[in-house]
Amino acid sequence: DVKVTQSSRYLVKRTGEKVFLECVQDMDHENMFWYRQDPGLGLRLIYFSYDVKMKEKGDIPEGYSVSREKKERFSLILESASTNQTSMYLCASSVQGAGNQPQHFGDGTRLSIL
Amino acid sequence: QQQVKQSPQSLIVQKGGISIINCAYENTAFDYFPWYQQFPGKGPALLIAIRPDVSEKKEGRFTISFNKSAKQFSLHIMDSQPGDSATYFCAASMDQAGTALIFGKGTTLSVSS
């Protein structure tokens, strides 16, 4: 079974801090994704990566960056956290190919910025 | 053009009833339409998916109906059970490398016993 592990279930940080959210998958998937989930707004794509060191902006990349140095790990970075980045963050992975591959999600990190 | 519009936002159904969630899209290049199910405290998980060459796909109590001309698709849950209470997301994507799923905003389903 595919396992996508997010390093923290809950995280509390202060405004202005640099925040790292880590995601690891164990199925050798080429594609990895970061979403944020907010009530009434659904899942919004922040960034995705289809190969090591490759990244593509999603719908809401502002205020975020990503890093993919190894195939199994995809990190989301909040350069200077702000209160409007308080949200649930979900990581996902899928096999290489077209956009029609099933995505496997982690259980999320609930991030609070105070 | 990239949006997927999902309705209703929330739905309450009695046990044994039929739950229906609808989605509409604009981009005719979309050719993969999955539904994801999310329980509280968990990430979404793929429930069922359809491609536009068929009008219906059934897996157990879950059925996707697809209307290509209307650019709409829907999820039907027959004999709804309290264990089906979850948030459901429709999505769409193109058969093109390097593309990502476009998700609807989700429907919170509550099945009352």
PDB file of C-alpha atoms in Angstrom:
ATOM      1  CA  ASP A   1       0.000   0.000   0.000  1.00  0.00           C
ATOM      2  CA  VAL A   2       1.198   3.494  -0.844  1.00  0.00           C
ATOM      3  CA  LYS A   3       2.170   5.518   2.173  1.00  0.00           C
ATOM      4  CA  VAL A   4       2.522   9.280   2.113  1.00  0.00           C
ATOM      5  CA  THR A   5       3.810  10.567   5.426  1.00  0.00           C
ATOM      6  CA  GLN A   6       3.681  14.170   6.529  1.00  0.00           C
ATOM      7  CA  SER A   7       6.113  14.985   9.307  1.00  0.00           C
ATOM      8  CA  SER A   8       3.689  16.773  11.630  1.00  0.00           C
ATOM      9  CA  ARG A   9      -0.068  16.486  12.214  1.00  0.00           C
ATOM     10  CA  TYR A  10      -0.216  19.821  14.041  1.00  0.00           C
ATOM     11  CA  LEU A  11       2.172  22.752  13.954  1.00  0.00           C
ATOM     12  CA  VAL A  12       2.026  26.178  15.604  1.00  0.00           C
ATOM     13  CA  LYS A  13       4.368  28.916  14.408  1.00  0.00           C
ATOM     14  CA  ARG A  14       4.660  32.685  14.727  1.00  0.00           C
ATOM     15  CA  THR A  15       4.312  35.307  12.010  1.00  0.00           C
ATOM     16  CA  GLY A  16       7.558  35.982  10.193  1.00  0.00           C
ATOM     17  CA  GLU A  17       9.016  32.552  10.924  1.00  0.00           C
ATOM     18  CA  LYS A  18      10.362  30.340   8.154  1.00  0.00           C
ATOM     19  CA  VAL A  19       8.324  27.146   8.229  1.00  0.00           C
ATOM     20  CA  PHE A  20       9.170  23.784   6.699  1.00  0.00           C
ATOM     21  CA  LEU A  21       6.563  21.121   5.992  1.00  0.00           C
ATOM     22  CA  GLU A  22       7.986  17.746   5.040  1.00  0.00           C
ATOM     23  CA  CYS A  23       6.434  14.954   3.017  1.00  0.00           C
ATOM     24  CA  VAL A  24       7.845  11.509   2.244  1.00  0.00           C
ATOM     25  CA  GLN A  25       6.375   8.791   0.013  1.00  0.00           C
ATOM     26  CA  ASP A  26       7.496   5.189  -0.111  1.00  0.00           C
ATOM     27  CA  MET A  27       6.291   4.063  -3.547  1.00  0.00           C
ATOM     28  CA  ASP A  28       8.947   5.566  -5.824  1.00  0.00           C
ATOM     29  CA  HIS A  29       6.369   7.945  -7.325  1.00  0.00           C
ATOM     30  CA  GLU A  30       7.636  10.556  -9.751  1.00  0.00           C
ATOM     31  CA  ASN A  31       4.935  13.153  -9.085  1.00  0.00           C
ATOM     32  CA  MET A  32       4.423  14.942  -5.795  1.00  0.00           C
ATOM     33  CA  PHE A  33       1.984  17.709  -4.884  1.00  0.00           C
ATOM     34  CA  TRP A  34       1.264  20.220  -2.152  1.00  0.00           C
ATOM     35  CA  TYR A  35      -2.288  21.473  -1.536  1.00  0.00           C
ATOM     36  CA  ARG A  36      -3.922  23.621   1.057  1.00  0.00           C
ATOM     37  CA  GLN A  37      -7.449  22.865   2.186  1.00  0.00           C
ATOM     38  CA  ASP A  38      -9.725  25.566   3.579  1.00  0.00           C
ATOM     39  CA  PRO A  39     -13.453  25.324   4.395  1.00  0.00           C
ATOM     40  CA  GLY A  40     -15.561  26.231   1.390  1.00  0.00           C
ATOM     41  CA  LEU A  41     -12.525  26.538  -0.880  1.00  0.00           C
ATOM     42  CA  GLY A  42     -11.720  22.868  -1.376  1.00  0.00           C
ATOM     43  CA  LEU A  43      -8.244  21.721  -2.356  1.00  0.00           C
ATOM     44  CA  ARG A  44      -6.034  24.344  -3.938  1.00  0.00           C
ATOM     45  CA  LEU A  45      -2.769  23.351  -5.568  1.00  0.00           C
ATOM     46  CA  ILE A  46       0.279  25.255  -4.328  1.00  0.00           C
ATOM     47  CA  TYR A  47       3.123  23.514  -6.171  1.00  0.00           C
ATOM     48  CA  PHE A  48       3.824  20.201  -7.778  1.00  0.00           C
ATOM     49  CA  SER A  49       6.909  18.346  -8.934  1.00  0.00           C
ATOM     50  CA  TYR A  50       7.181  15.689 -11.632  1.00  0.00           C
ATOM     51  CA  ASP A  51      10.846  14.912 -11.118  1.00  0.00           C
ATOM     52  CA  VAL A  52      13.720  15.528  -8.736  1.00  0.00           C
ATOM     53  CA  LYS A  53      14.688  19.195  -8.705  1.00  0.00           C
ATOM     54  CA  MET A  54      11.733  20.036 -10.956  1.00  0.00           C
ATOM     55  CA  LYS A  55       8.813  22.145  -9.784  1.00  0.00           C
ATOM     56  CA  GLU A  56       5.735  23.745 -11.251  1.00  0.00           C
ATOM     57  CA  LYS A  57       3.594  26.495  -9.757  1.00  0.00           C
ATOM     58  CA  GLY A  58       0.025  25.625  -8.975  1.00  0.00           C
ATOM     59  CA  ASP A  59      -2.887  27.992  -8.428  1.00  0.00           C
ATOM     60  CA  ILE A  60      -1.665  29.729  -5.270  1.00  0.00           C
ATOM     61  CA  PRO A  61       2.172  29.687  -5.109  1.00  0.00           C
ATOM     62  CA  GLU A  62       2.593  33.171  -3.600  1.00  0.00           C
ATOM     63  CA  GLY A  63       4.347  33.086  -0.237  1.00  0.00           C
ATOM     64  CA  TYR A  64       5.484  29.492  -0.700  1.00  0.00           C
ATOM     65  CA  SER A  65       8.450  27.675  -2.183  1.00  0.00           C
ATOM     66  CA  VAL A  66       9.287  23.982  -2.523  1.00  0.00           C
ATOM     67  CA  SER A  67      12.285  21.736  -2.559  1.00  0.00           C
ATOM     68  CA  ARG A  68      12.718  18.284  -4.040  1.00  0.00           C
ATOM     69  CA  GLU A  69      16.271  17.075  -3.643  1.00  0.00           C
ATOM     70  CA  LYS A  70      15.356  13.372  -3.460  1.00  0.00           C
ATOM     71  CA  LYS A  71      12.633  11.494  -5.268  1.00  0.00           C
ATOM     72  CA  GLU A  72      10.823  10.417  -2.113  1.00  0.00           C
ATOM     73  CA  ARG A  73      10.791  13.778  -0.328  1.00  0.00           C
ATOM     74  CA  PHE A  74       8.969  17.007  -1.162  1.00  0.00           C
ATOM     75  CA  SER A  75       9.226  19.975   1.164  1.00  0.00           C
ATOM     76  CA  LEU A  76       6.958  22.998   1.340  1.00  0.00           C
ATOM     77  CA  ILE A  77       8.541  26.192   2.675  1.00  0.00           C
ATOM     78  CA  LEU A  78       6.747  29.241   3.999  1.00  0.00           C
ATOM     79  CA  GLU A  79       9.432  31.879   3.624  1.00  0.00           C
ATOM     80  CA  SER A  80       7.902  34.315   6.131  1.00  0.00           C
ATOM     81  CA  ALA A  81       4.772  32.887   7.682  1.00  0.00           C
ATOM     82  CA  SER A  82       1.665  35.048   7.843  1.00  0.00           C
ATOM     83  CA  THR A  83      -1.661  34.508   9.604  1.00  0.00           C
ATOM     84  CA  ASN A  84      -3.460  33.989   6.275  1.00  0.00           C
ATOM     85  CA  GLN A  85      -1.373  30.863   5.778  1.00  0.00           C
ATOM     86  CA  THR A  86      -3.123  29.167   8.690  1.00  0.00           C
ATOM     87  CA  SER A  87      -4.614  26.138   7.009  1.00  0.00           C
ATOM     88  CA  MET A  88      -4.599  22.373   6.500  1.00  0.00           C
ATOM     89  CA  TYR A  89      -1.768  21.341   4.183  1.00  0.00           C
ATOM     90  CA  LEU A  90      -1.978  18.097   2.228  1.00  0.00           C
ATOM     91  CA  CYS A  91       0.786  16.322   0.357  1.00  0.00           C
ATOM     92  CA  ALA A  92       0.099  13.788  -2.405  1.00  0.00           C
ATOM     93  CA  SER A  93       2.043  11.605  -4.814  1.00  0.00           C
ATOM     94  CA  SER A  94       1.315   9.726  -8.033  1.00  0.00           C
ATOM     95  CA  VAL A  95       3.129   7.649 -10.617  1.00  0.00           C
ATOM     96  CA  GLN A  96       4.604   9.313 -13.652  1.00  0.00           C
ATOM     97  CA  GLY A  97       2.366   9.894 -16.586  1.00  0.00           C
ATOM     98  CA  ALA A  98      -0.480  12.071 -17.608  1.00  0.00           C
ATOM     99  CA  GLY A  99      -2.688  13.939 -15.185  1.00  0.00           C
ATOM    100  CA  ASN A 100      -4.978  10.930 -15.013  1.00  0.00           C
ATOM    101  CA  GLN A 101      -3.012   8.992 -12.436  1.00  0.00           C
ATOM    102  CA  PRO A 102      -4.571   8.439  -9.001  1.00  0.00           C
ATOM    103  CA  GLN A 103      -3.105  10.662  -6.322  1.00  0.00           C
ATOM    104  CA  HIS A 104      -2.312   9.251  -2.900  1.00  0.00           C
ATOM    105  CA  PHE A 105      -2.643  11.721  -0.062  1.00  0.00           C
ATOM    106  CA  GLY A 106      -1.077  12.038   3.355  1.00  0.00           C
ATOM    107  CA  ASP A 107      -3.281  12.824   6.360  1.00  0.00           C
ATOM    108  CA  GLY A 108      -2.346  16.481   6.415  1.00  0.00           C
ATOM    109  CA  THR A 109      -0.587  19.019   8.616  1.00  0.00           C
ATOM    110  CA  ARG A 110      -2.799  21.509  10.397  1.00  0.00           C
ATOM    111  CA  LEU A 111      -0.688  24.661  10.579  1.00  0.00           C
ATOM    112  CA  SER A 112      -1.557  27.603  12.801  1.00  0.00           C
ATOM    113  CA  ILE A 113       0.287  30.891  12.422  1.00  0.00           C
ATOM    114  CA  LEU A 114      -0.069  33.158  15.460  1.00  0.00           C
TER     115      LEU A 114
ATOM    116  CA  GLN B   1     -11.941  27.386 -18.111  1.00  0.00           C
ATOM    117  CA  GLN B   2      -9.902  25.402 -15.642  1.00  0.00           C
ATOM    118  CA  GLN B   3     -12.575  25.353 -12.955  1.00  0.00           C
ATOM    119  CA  VAL B   4     -14.652  22.439 -11.789  1.00  0.00           C
ATOM    120  CA  LYS B   5     -17.882  23.577 -10.147  1.00  0.00           C
ATOM    121  CA  GLN B   6     -19.347  21.279  -7.523  1.00  0.00           C
ATOM    122  CA  SER B   7     -22.747  21.334  -5.831  1.00  0.00           C
ATOM    123  CA  PRO B   8     -24.232  21.205  -3.301  1.00  0.00           C
ATOM    124  CA  GLN B   9     -21.775  22.389  -0.681  1.00  0.00           C
ATOM    125  CA  SER B  10     -23.469  20.223   1.935  1.00  0.00           C
ATOM    126  CA  LEU B  11     -26.011  17.429   1.857  1.00  0.00           C
ATOM    127  CA  ILE B  12     -28.051  15.607   4.489  1.00  0.00           C
ATOM    128  CA  VAL B  13     -29.558  12.269   3.503  1.00  0.00           C
ATOM    129  CA  GLN B  14     -31.478   9.704   5.491  1.00  0.00           C
ATOM    130  CA  LYS B  15     -30.044   6.225   5.867  1.00  0.00           C
ATOM    131  CA  GLY B  16     -31.044   4.137   2.873  1.00  0.00           C
ATOM    132  CA  GLY B  17     -31.573   7.156   0.638  1.00  0.00           C
ATOM    133  CA  ILE B  18     -29.752   8.227  -2.508  1.00  0.00           C
ATOM    134  CA  SER B  19     -27.051  10.888  -2.293  1.00  0.00           C
ATOM    135  CA  ILE B  20     -26.363  12.870  -5.455  1.00  0.00           C
ATOM    136  CA  ILE B  21     -23.456  15.270  -5.951  1.00  0.00           C
ATOM    137  CA  ASN B  22     -23.018  17.182  -9.187  1.00  0.00           C
ATOM    138  CA  CYS B  23     -20.026  18.674 -10.968  1.00  0.00           C
ATOM    139  CA  ALA B  24     -19.639  20.758 -14.102  1.00  0.00           C
ATOM    140  CA  TYR B  25     -16.588  21.712 -16.124  1.00  0.00           C
ATOM    141  CA  GLU B  26     -15.743  24.003 -19.025  1.00  0.00           C
ATOM    142  CA  ASN B  27     -12.516  22.676 -20.504  1.00  0.00           C
ATOM    143  CA  THR B  28     -13.349  20.088 -23.178  1.00  0.00           C
ATOM    144  CA  ALA B  29      -9.750  18.845 -23.030  1.00  0.00           C
ATOM    145  CA  PHE B  30     -10.442  17.222 -19.664  1.00  0.00           C
ATOM    146  CA  ASP B  31     -10.619  13.465 -20.094  1.00  0.00           C
ATOM    147  CA  TYR B  32     -10.309  11.985 -16.619  1.00  0.00           C
ATOM    148  CA  PHE B  33     -12.889  12.563 -13.900  1.00  0.00           C
ATOM    149  CA  PRO B  34     -12.209  11.051 -10.468  1.00  0.00           C
ATOM    150  CA  TRP B  35     -14.084  11.360  -7.207  1.00  0.00           C
ATOM    151  CA  TYR B  36     -12.236  11.472  -3.902  1.00  0.00           C
ATOM    152  CA  GLN B  37     -13.643  10.711  -0.453  1.00  0.00           C
ATOM    153  CA  GLN B  38     -12.252  12.310   2.695  1.00  0.00           C
ATOM    154  CA  PHE B  39     -13.063  11.309   6.272  1.00  0.00           C
ATOM    155  CA  PRO B  40     -12.348  13.705   9.157  1.00  0.00           C
ATOM    156  CA  GLY B  41      -8.677  13.706  10.110  1.00  0.00           C
ATOM    157  CA  LYS B  42      -7.654  11.842   6.964  1.00  0.00           C
ATOM    158  CA  GLY B  43      -6.423  12.787   3.522  1.00  0.00           C
ATOM    159  CA  PRO B  44      -8.674  12.317   0.481  1.00  0.00           C
ATOM    160  CA  ALA B  45      -8.684   8.864  -1.115  1.00  0.00           C
ATOM    161  CA  LEU B  46      -9.686   7.912  -4.641  1.00  0.00           C
ATOM    162  CA  LEU B  47     -13.217   6.504  -4.662  1.00  0.00           C
ATOM    163  CA  ILE B  48     -14.093   5.996  -8.312  1.00  0.00           C
ATOM    164  CA  ALA B  49     -13.119   7.517 -11.675  1.00  0.00           C
ATOM    165  CA  ILE B  50     -14.486   7.708 -15.203  1.00  0.00           C
ATOM    166  CA  ARG B  51     -13.269   8.625 -18.659  1.00  0.00           C
ATOM    167  CA  PRO B  52     -15.503  10.359 -21.235  1.00  0.00           C
ATOM    168  CA  ASP B  53     -15.798   7.325 -23.506  1.00  0.00           C
ATOM    169  CA  VAL B  54     -18.400   5.826 -21.144  1.00  0.00           C
ATOM    170  CA  SER B  55     -21.563   7.388 -19.743  1.00  0.00           C
ATOM    171  CA  GLU B  56     -21.696   5.479 -16.486  1.00  0.00           C
ATOM    172  CA  LYS B  57     -19.430   3.547 -14.157  1.00  0.00           C
ATOM    173  CA  LYS B  58     -20.584   1.600 -11.138  1.00  0.00           C
ATOM    174  CA  GLU B  59     -18.608   0.230  -8.209  1.00  0.00           C
ATOM    175  CA  GLY B  60     -20.783  -1.251  -5.512  1.00  0.00           C
ATOM    176  CA  ARG B  61     -23.151   1.410  -4.231  1.00  0.00           C
ATOM    177  CA  PHE B  62     -21.234   4.213  -5.974  1.00  0.00           C
ATOM    178  CA  THR B  63     -22.022   5.269  -9.551  1.00  0.00           C
ATOM    179  CA  ILE B  64     -20.598   8.036 -11.711  1.00  0.00           C
ATOM    180  CA  SER B  65     -22.882   9.354 -14.437  1.00  0.00           C
ATOM    181  CA  PHE B  66     -21.186  11.329 -17.190  1.00  0.00           C
ATOM    182  CA  ASN B  67     -22.834  13.667 -19.720  1.00  0.00           C
ATOM    183  CA  LYS B  68     -20.215  14.775 -22.218  1.00  0.00           C
ATOM    184  CA  SER B  69     -22.466  17.140 -24.187  1.00  0.00           C
ATOM    185  CA  ALA B  70     -23.555  18.960 -21.040  1.00  0.00           C
ATOM    186  CA  LYS B  71     -20.038  18.851 -19.583  1.00  0.00           C
ATOM    187  CA  GLN B  72     -21.396  17.486 -16.333  1.00  0.00           C
ATOM    188  CA  PHE B  73     -20.794  14.453 -14.187  1.00  0.00           C
ATOM    189  CA  SER B  74     -22.295  13.283 -10.949  1.00  0.00           C
ATOM    190  CA  LEU B  75     -21.767  10.831  -8.115  1.00  0.00           C
ATOM    191  CA  HIS B  76     -24.700   8.758  -6.911  1.00  0.00           C
ATOM    192  CA  ILE B  77     -24.499   6.863  -3.636  1.00  0.00           C
ATOM    193  CA  MET B  78     -27.254   4.287  -3.411  1.00  0.00           C
ATOM    194  CA  ASP B  79     -28.556   2.997  -0.071  1.00  0.00           C
ATOM    195  CA  SER B  80     -26.540   5.686   1.753  1.00  0.00           C
ATOM    196  CA  GLN B  81     -25.122   4.604   5.107  1.00  0.00           C
ATOM    197  CA  PRO B  82     -23.858   6.590   8.122  1.00  0.00           C
ATOM    198  CA  GLY B  83     -20.365   5.322   7.261  1.00  0.00           C
ATOM    199  CA  ASP B  84     -20.610   7.244   3.974  1.00  0.00           C
ATOM    200  CA  SER B  85     -20.624  10.524   5.916  1.00  0.00           C
ATOM    201  CA  ALA B  86     -17.566  12.315   4.563  1.00  0.00           C
ATOM    202  CA  THR B  87     -16.475  15.117   2.267  1.00  0.00           C
ATOM    203  CA  TYR B  88     -16.532  14.279  -1.428  1.00  0.00           C
ATOM    204  CA  PHE B  89     -14.462  16.035  -4.072  1.00  0.00           C
ATOM    205  CA  CYS B  90     -14.885  15.767  -7.800  1.00  0.00           C
ATOM    206  CA  ALA B  91     -11.885  16.490 -10.005  1.00  0.00           C
ATOM    207  CA  ALA B  92     -10.826  16.645 -13.624  1.00  0.00           C
ATOM    208  CA  SER B  93      -7.588  16.497 -15.559  1.00  0.00           C
ATOM    209  CA  MET B  94      -6.114  16.187 -19.012  1.00  0.00           C
ATOM    210  CA  ASP B  95      -4.287  13.218 -20.475  1.00  0.00           C
ATOM    211  CA  GLN B  96      -1.066  15.175 -20.607  1.00  0.00           C
ATOM    212  CA  ALA B  97       2.182  14.678 -18.737  1.00  0.00           C
ATOM    213  CA  GLY B  98       3.000  17.312 -16.193  1.00  0.00           C
ATOM    214  CA  THR B  99      -0.595  18.292 -15.525  1.00  0.00           C
ATOM    215  CA  ALA B 100      -2.407  18.173 -12.219  1.00  0.00           C
ATOM    216  CA  LEU B 101      -5.929  17.436 -11.068  1.00  0.00           C
ATOM    217  CA  ILE B 102      -8.355  20.338 -10.792  1.00  0.00           C
ATOM    218  CA  PHE B 103     -10.583  19.786  -7.765  1.00  0.00           C
ATOM    219  CA  GLY B 104     -14.095  20.980  -7.018  1.00  0.00           C
ATOM    220  CA  LYS B 105     -14.719  22.707  -3.693  1.00  0.00           C
ATOM    221  CA  GLY B 106     -16.166  19.648  -2.022  1.00  0.00           C
ATOM    222  CA  THR B 107     -19.481  18.433  -0.652  1.00  0.00           C
ATOM    223  CA  THR B 108     -19.943  17.481   2.978  1.00  0.00           C
ATOM    224  CA  LEU B 109     -22.344  14.549   3.187  1.00  0.00           C
ATOM    225  CA  SER B 110     -24.096  13.596   6.411  1.00  0.00           C
ATOM    226  CA  VAL B 111     -26.150  10.415   6.454  1.00  0.00           C
ATOM    227  CA  SER B 112     -28.520  10.343   9.390  1.00  0.00           C
ATOM    228  CA  SER B 113     -29.545   7.107  11.005  1.00  0.00           C
TER     229      SER B 113
END
